Coordinates of C-alpha atoms and ligand atoms in Angstrom, one line a residue:
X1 CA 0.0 0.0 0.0
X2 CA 0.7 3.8 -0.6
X3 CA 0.8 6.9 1.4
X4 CA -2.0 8.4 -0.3
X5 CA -2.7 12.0 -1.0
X6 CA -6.3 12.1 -1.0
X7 CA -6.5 15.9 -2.5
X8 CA -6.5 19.2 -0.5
X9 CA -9.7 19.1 1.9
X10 CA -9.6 15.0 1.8
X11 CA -13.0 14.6 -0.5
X12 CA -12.3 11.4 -0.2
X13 CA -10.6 11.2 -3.8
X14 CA -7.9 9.0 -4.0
X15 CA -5.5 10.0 -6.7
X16 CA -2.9 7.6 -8.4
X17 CA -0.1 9.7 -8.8
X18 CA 3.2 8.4 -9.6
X19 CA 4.6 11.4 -6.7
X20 CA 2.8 9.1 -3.9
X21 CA 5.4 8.1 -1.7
X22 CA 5.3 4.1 -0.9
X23 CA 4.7 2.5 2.5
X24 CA 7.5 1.8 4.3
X25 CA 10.1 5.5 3.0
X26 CA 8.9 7.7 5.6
X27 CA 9.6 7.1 9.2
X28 CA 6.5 6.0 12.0
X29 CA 4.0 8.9 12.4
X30 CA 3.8 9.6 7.9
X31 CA 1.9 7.0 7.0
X32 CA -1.1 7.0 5.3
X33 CA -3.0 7.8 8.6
X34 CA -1.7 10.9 8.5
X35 CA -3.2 13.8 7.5
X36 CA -2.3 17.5 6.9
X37 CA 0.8 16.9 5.3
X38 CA 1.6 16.3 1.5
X39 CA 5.1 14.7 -0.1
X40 CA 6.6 14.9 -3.0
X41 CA 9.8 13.2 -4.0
X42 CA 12.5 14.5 -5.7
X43 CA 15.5 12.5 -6.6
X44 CA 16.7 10.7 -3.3
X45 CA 14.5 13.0 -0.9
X46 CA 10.9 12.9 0.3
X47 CA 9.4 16.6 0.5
X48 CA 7.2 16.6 3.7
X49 CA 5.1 20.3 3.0
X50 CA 2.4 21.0 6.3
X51 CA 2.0 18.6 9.2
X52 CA 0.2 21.0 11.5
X53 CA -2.7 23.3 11.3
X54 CA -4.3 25.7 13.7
X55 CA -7.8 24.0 13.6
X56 CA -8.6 25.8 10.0
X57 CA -5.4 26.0 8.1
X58 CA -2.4 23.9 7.5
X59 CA 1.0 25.5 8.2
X60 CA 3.4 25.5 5.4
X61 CA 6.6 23.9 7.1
X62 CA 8.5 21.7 5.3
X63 CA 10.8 18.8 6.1
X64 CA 13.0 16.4 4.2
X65 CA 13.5 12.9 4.5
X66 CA 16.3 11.4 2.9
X67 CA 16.0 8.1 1.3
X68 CA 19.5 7.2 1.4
X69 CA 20.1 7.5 4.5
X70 CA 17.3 7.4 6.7
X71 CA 17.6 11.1 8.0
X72 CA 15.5 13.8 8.6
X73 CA 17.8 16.8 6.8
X74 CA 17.2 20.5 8.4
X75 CA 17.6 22.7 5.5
X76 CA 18.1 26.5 5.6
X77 CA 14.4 27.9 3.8
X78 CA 15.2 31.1 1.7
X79 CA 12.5 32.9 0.3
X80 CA 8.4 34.2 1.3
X81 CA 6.8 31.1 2.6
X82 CA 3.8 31.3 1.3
X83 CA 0.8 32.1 4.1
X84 CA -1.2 29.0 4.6
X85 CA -4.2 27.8 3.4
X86 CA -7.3 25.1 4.0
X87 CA -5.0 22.5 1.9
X88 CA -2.6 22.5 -0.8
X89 CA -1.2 19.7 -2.9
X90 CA 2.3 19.0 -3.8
X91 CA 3.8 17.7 -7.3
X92 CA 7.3 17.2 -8.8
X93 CA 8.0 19.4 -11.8
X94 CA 11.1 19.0 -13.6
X95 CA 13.0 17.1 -11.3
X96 CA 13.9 20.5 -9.6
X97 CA 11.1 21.6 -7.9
X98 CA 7.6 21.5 -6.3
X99 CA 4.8 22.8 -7.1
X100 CA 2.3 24.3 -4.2
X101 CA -0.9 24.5 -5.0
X102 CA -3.2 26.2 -2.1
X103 CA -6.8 25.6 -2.4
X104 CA -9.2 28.2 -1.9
X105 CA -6.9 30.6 -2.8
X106 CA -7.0 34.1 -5.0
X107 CA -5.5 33.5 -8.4
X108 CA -2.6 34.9 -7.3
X109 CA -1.9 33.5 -4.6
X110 CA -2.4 29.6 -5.3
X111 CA 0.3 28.7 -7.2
X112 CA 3.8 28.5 -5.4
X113 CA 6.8 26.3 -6.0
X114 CA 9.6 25.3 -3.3
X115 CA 12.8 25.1 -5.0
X116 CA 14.9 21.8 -4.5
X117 CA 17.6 21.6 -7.0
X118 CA 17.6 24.5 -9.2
X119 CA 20.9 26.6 -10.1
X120 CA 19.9 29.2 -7.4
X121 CA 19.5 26.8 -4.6
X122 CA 22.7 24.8 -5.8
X123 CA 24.5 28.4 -5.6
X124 CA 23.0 29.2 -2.5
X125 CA 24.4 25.6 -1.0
X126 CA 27.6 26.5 -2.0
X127 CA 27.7 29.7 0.3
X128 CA 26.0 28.5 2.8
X129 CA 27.3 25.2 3.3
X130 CA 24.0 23.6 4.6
X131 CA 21.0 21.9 2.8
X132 CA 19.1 24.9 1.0
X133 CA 15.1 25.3 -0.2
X134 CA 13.7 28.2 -1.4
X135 CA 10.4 29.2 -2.4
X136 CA 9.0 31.5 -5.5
X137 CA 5.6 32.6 -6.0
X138 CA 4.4 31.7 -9.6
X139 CA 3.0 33.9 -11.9
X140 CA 1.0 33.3 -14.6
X141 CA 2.0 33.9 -18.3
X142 CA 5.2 35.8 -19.0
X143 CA 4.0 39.0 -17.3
X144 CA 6.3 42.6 -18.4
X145 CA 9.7 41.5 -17.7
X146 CA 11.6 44.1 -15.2
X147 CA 13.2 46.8 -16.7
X148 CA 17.0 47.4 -15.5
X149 CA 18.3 50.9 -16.1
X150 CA 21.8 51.5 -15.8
X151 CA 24.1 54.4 -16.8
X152 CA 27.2 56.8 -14.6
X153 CA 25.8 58.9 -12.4
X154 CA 23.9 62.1 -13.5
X155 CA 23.5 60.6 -17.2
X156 CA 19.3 61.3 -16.1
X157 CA 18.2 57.5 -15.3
X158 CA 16.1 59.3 -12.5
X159 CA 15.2 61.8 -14.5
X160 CA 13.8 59.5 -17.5
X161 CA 12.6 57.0 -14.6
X162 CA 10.4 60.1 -13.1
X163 CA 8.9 60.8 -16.4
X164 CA 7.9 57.1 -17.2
X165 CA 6.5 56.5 -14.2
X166 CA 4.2 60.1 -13.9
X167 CA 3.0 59.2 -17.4
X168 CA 2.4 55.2 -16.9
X169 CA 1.7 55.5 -12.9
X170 CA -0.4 52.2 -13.2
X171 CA 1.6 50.7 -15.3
X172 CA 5.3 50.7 -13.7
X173 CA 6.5 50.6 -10.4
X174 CA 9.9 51.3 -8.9
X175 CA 11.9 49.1 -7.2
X176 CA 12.5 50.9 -4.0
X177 CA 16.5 50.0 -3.6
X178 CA 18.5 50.1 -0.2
X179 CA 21.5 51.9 0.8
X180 CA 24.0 53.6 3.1
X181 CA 24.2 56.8 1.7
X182 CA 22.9 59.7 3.4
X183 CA 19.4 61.1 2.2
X184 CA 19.7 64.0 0.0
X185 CA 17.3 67.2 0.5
X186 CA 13.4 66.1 -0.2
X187 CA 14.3 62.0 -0.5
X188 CA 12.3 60.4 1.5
X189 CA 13.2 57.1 3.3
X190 CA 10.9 54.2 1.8
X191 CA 10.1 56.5 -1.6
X192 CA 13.5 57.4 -3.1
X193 CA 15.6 54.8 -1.0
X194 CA 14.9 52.4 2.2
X195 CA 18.0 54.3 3.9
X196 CA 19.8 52.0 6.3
X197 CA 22.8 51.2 8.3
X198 CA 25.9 49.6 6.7
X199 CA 25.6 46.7 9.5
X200 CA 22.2 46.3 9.2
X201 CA 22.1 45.7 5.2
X202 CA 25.4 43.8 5.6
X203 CA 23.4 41.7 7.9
X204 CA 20.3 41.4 5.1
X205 CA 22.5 40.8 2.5
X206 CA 24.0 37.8 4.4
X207 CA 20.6 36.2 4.8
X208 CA 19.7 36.2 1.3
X209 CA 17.0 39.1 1.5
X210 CA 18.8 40.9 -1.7
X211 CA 18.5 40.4 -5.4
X212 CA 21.8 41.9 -5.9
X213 CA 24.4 44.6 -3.8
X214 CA 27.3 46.5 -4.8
X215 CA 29.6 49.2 -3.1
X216 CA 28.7 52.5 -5.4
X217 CA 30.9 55.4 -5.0
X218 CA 31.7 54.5 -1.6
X219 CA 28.3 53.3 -0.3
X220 CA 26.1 49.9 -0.1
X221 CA 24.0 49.6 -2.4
X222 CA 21.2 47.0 -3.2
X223 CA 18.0 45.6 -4.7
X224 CA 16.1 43.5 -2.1
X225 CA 14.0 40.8 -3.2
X226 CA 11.1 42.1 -1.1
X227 CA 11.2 45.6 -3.4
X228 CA 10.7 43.7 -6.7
X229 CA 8.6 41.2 -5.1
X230 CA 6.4 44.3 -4.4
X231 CA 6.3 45.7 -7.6
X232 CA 5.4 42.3 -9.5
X233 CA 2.3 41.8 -6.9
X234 CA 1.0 45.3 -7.5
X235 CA 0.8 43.9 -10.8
X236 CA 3.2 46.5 -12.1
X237 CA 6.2 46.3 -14.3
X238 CA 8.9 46.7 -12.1
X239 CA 11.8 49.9 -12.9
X240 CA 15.0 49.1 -11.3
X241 CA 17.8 52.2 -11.5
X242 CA 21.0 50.0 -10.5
X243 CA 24.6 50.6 -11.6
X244 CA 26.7 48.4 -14.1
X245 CA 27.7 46.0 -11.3
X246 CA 24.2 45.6 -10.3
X247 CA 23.0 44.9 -13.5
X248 CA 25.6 42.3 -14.2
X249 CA 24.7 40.4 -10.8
X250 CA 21.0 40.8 -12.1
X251 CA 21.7 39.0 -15.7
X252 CA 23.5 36.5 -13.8
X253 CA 20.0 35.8 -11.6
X254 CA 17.1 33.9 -12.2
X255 CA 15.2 37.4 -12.6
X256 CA 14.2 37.4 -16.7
X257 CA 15.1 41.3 -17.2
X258 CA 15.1 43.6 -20.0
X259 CA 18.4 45.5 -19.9
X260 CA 19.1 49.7 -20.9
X261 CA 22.5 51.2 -20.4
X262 CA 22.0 55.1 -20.7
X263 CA 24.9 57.0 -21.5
X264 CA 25.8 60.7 -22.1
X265 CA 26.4 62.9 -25.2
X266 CA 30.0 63.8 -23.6
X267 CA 32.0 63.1 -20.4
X268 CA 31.6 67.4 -20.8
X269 CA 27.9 67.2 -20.5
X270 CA 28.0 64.4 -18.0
X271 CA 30.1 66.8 -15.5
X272 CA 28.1 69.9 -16.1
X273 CA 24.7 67.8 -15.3
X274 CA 26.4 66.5 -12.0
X275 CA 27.7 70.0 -10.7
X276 CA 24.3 71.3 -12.2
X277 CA 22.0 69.0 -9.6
X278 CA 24.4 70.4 -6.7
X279 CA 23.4 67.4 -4.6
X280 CA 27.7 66.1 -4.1
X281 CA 30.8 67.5 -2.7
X282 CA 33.3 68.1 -5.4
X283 CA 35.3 65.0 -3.8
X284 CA 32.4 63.2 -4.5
X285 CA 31.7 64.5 -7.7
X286 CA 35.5 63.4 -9.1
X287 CA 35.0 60.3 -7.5
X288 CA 31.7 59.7 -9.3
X289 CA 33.1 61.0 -12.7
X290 CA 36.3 58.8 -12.2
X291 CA 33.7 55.9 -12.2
X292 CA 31.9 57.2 -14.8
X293 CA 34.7 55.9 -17.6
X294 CA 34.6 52.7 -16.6
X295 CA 31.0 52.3 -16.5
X296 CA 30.8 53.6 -19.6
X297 CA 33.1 51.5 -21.4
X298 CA 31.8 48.1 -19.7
X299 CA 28.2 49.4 -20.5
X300 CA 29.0 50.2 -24.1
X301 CA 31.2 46.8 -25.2
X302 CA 30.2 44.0 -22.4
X303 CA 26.9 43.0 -24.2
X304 CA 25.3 43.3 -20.8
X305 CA 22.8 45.6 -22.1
X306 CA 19.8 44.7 -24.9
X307 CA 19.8 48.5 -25.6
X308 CA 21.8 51.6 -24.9
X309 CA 20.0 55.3 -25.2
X310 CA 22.2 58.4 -26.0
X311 CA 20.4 61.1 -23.1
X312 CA 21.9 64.2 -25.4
X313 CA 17.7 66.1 -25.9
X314 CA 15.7 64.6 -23.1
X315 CA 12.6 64.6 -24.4
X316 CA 14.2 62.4 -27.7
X317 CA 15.8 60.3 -25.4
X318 CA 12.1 59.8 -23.3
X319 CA 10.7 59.0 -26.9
X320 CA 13.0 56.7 -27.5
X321 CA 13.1 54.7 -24.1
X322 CA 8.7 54.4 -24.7
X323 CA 9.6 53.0 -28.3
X324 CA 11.7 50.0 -26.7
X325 CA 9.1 49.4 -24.1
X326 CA 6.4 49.3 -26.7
X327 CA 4.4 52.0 -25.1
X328 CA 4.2 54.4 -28.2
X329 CA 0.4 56.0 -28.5
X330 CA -0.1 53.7 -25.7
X331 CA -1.8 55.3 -22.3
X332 CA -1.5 53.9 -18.7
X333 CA -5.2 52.8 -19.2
X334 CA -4.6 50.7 -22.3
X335 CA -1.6 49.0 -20.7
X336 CA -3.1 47.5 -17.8
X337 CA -3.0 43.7 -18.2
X338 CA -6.4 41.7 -17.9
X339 CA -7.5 40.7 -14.6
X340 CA -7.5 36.8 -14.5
X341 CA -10.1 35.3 -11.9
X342 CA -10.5 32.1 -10.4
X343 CA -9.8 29.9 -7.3
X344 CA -8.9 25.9 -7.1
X345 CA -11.2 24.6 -4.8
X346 CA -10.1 23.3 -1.6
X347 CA -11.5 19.7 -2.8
X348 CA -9.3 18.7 -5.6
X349 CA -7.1 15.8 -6.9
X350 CA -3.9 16.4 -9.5
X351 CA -1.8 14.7 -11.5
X352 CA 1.6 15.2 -13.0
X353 CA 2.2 14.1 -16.7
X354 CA 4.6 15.2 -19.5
X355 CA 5.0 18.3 -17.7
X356 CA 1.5 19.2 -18.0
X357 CA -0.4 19.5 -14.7
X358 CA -4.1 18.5 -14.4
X359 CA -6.4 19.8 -11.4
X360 CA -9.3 17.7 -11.1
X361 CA -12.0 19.4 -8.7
X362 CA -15.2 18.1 -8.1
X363 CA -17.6 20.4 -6.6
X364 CA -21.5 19.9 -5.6
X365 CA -23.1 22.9 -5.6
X366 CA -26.9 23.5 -4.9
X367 CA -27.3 19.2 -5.1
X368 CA -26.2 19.5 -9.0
X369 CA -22.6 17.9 -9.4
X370 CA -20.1 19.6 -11.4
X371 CA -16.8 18.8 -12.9
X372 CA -14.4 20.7 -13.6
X373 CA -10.8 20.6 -14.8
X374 CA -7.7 23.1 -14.7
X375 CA -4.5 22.1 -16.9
X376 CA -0.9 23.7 -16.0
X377 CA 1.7 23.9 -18.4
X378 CA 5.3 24.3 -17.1
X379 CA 7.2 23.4 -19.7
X380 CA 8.2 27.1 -20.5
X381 CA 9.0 28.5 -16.9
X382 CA 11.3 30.9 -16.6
X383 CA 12.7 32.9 -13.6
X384 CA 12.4 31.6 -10.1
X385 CA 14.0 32.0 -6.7
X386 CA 14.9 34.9 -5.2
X387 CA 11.9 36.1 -7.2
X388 CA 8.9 34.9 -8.6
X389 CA 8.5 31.8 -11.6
X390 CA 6.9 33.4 -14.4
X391 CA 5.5 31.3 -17.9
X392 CA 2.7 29.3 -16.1
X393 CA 0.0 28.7 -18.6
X394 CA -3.2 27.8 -16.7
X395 CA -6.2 26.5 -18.7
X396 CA -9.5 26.0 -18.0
X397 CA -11.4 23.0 -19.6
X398 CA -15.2 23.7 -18.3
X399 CA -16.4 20.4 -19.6
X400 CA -14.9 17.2 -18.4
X401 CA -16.5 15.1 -20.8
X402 CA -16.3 17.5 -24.0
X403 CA -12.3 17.2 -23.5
X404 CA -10.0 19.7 -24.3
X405 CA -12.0 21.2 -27.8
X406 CA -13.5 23.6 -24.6
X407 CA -9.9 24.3 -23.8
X408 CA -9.4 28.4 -22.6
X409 CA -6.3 30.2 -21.7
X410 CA -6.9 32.2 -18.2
Ligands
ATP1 N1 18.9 65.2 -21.3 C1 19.2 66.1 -20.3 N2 19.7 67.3 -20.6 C2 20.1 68.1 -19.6 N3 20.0 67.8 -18.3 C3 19.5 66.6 -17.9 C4 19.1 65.7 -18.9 N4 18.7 64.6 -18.3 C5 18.8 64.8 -17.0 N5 19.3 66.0 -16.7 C6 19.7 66.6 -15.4 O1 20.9 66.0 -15.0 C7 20.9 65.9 -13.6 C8 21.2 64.4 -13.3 O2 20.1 63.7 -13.7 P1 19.6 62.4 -12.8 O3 19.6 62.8 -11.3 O4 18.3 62.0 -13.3 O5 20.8 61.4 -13.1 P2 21.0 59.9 -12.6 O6 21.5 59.2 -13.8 O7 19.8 59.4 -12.0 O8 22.1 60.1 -11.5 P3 22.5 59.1 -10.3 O9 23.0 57.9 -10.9 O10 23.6 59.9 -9.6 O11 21.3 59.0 -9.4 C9 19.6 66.4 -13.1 O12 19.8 67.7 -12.6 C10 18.7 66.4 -14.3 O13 17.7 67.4 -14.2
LIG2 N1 23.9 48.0 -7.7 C1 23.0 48.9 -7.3 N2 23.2 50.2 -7.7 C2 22.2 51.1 -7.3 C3 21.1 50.7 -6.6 N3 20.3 51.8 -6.3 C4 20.9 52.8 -6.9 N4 22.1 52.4 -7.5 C5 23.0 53.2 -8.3 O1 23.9 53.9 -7.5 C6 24.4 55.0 -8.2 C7 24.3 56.2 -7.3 O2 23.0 56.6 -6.9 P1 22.7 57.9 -6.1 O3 21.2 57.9 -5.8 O4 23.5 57.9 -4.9 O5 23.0 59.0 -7.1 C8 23.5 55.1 -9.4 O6 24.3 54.7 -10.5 C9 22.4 54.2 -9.2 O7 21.9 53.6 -10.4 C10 21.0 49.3 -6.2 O8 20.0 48.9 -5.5 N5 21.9 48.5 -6.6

């Protein structure tokens, strides 16, 4: 016999799933008398996601059980865990990772995935030197992919950043970085910058809570995964300003980024915009044109960027930055993605085949029985931990028996 997942909310459907792990793997106390808890394995490990509730909703804890040698492993967990729900199911995909799916859930919040074996996790062993999972919220479709905008200091990022965002307020929203610099006249802490202690960020950076950091001019600078995280659930494209080093650190990331290197008509120019916003020192200034030159150079030839913009007329180069983000003759209103609506039921069975996901719910509703069936594709996901797993496709088939000619992309 088979521990057997009987579906979130235990309807009492019993589902055949090669992920069902066999009697005898899982120590006393996981068997199939136990409830609360679902497993997936992966590789030589068992994936033990739940095991407690508070009366109405099952935690989100997770253990591991290794096969090979008989031992509970405590990893180090990275990453949002996800808040619980009534019941979720767990399923294998692509031999790196699970999927969570939470029943009774908004769409966006029901689809989750804990990281086992991916490139970020094997990284984040590495530094870490323990046993490392990490979860990612997924997202369905390919959503706007960020947009990282780079370019020396006082080429007009923020400038051209301010103008996007006034026009498209809806639309875009900026990654709110952290750093140790001192606030300049009218930022405001949590707007322009979260401003924080060097030890404190030093701190955060060691516990995996940013995307990327780099010393700037002399200060700490760096994206958390919290402020893109933000962005992407507003259901915004998100704007990162981040220098050349930042931007390198983010291609080298899981996060699926568009990539614009800004540079100036003339190091001249560049100089006579810095003095001109009065906001350094003149040590500071040198120091930030010093850096300038080599930003520029690794910006121009390093094939880092998809795209570099010339800021010499500001409104051309504005005009020219909407034209690569395809919002020419758009308006914020005409941008807005649709609004996709619907919830897995608590009750539901699922199965894992050819990397196409089915979610079987059965529901009664007002004595009439209804079927109804959900499909996942993840054959095309992209991105993942430290940030979210983008390219689900989720399909609705409202007829059971009609089959999939009733087939609808939500
Ligand atoms: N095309 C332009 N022509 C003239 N001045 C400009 C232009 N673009 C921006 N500026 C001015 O140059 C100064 C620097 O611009 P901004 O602060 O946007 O630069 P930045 O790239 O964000 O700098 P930093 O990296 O230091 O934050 C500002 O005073 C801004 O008004
Ligand atoms: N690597 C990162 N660079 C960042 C980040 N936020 C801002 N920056 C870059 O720093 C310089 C200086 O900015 P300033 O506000 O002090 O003038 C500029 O090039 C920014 O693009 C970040 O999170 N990471």
């Amino acid at each position: 016999m088979s521990v057997k997942r009987k579906g979130c909310g235990d309807v009492g459907q019993e589902t055949d799933n090669l992920f069902d792990v066999p009697d005898g793997l899982l120590p006393a106390g996981y068997d199939s008398e136990s409830n609360g808890y679902q497993t997936a394995i992966v590789n030589d490990k068992i994936y033990v996601v739940g095991g407690s509730s508070d009366g109405e909703k099952l935690s989100m804890d997770v253990k591991i059980f290794d096969k090979s040698t008989g031992k509970w492993l405590i990893p180090t967990i990275l990453g949002t865990k996800p808040v619980p729900s009534k019941g979720h199911s767990a399923v294998p995909v692509n031999n790196d990772r699970i999927l969570i799916l939470k029943g009774d859930c908004s769409a966006a919040d029901c689809f989750w995935f804990l990281e086992v074996d991916t490139p970020y996790v094997r990284e984040q062993e590495k530094l870490l030197g323990t046993d490392v999972i990490a979860w990612s919220k997924g997202v369905a479709g390919d959503g706007s992919k960020p947009v990282v905008i780079s370019g020396p200091s006082g080429v007009g990022k923020g400038t051209l950043i301010a103008k996007l965002m006034k026009e498209f307020p809806t639309t875009f929203g900026f990654s709110v970085s952290h750093t140790t610099r001192a606030p300049r006249n009218k930022e405001i802490n949590g707007v322009h910058y979260h401003f924080t202690e060097r030890s404190i960020m030093e701190k955060e950076i060691r516990e995996g809570k940013f995307l990327e950091s780099a010393l700037v001019h002399g200060n700490l600078y760096g994206t958390s995964i919290e402020a893109v995280e933000t962005v992407t659930d507003a259901g915004k494209r998100c704007i990162l300003d981040i220098d050349v080093q930042g931007a390198r650190s983010v291609r080298s990331s899981s996060l699926d980024a568009s990539f614009i290197f800004i540079c100036p008509p003339s190091f001249e120019e560049l100089e006579k915009r810095l003095r001109a916003r009065g906001t350094e020192t003149e040590e500071q200034i040198q120091k930030r044109l010093r850096n300038a030159r080599a930003e520029f150079d690794e910006g121009k030839s390093s094939g880092l960027f998809d795209h570099i913009l010339v800021n010499d007329d500001l409104e051309t180069c504005y005009q020219n930055l909407k034209k690569l983000l395809a919002l020419n003759d758009r308006t914020d209103a005409n941008c807005q993605p649709t609004v996709k609506s619907f919830k897995i039921p608590v009750s539901h069975s699922i199965s894992n085949k050819d990397r196409k996901i089915l979610i079987h719910s059965g529901t009664s509703e007002l004595g009439k029985e209804s079927t109804s069936l959900f499909l996942l594709d993840v054959s095309s996901l992209k991105g993942g931990a430290p940030g979210r797993t983008r390219g689900l496709g989720i399909y609705a088939i409202n007829s059971y028996a009609e089959g999939l000619d009733d087939i609808k992309l939500l």
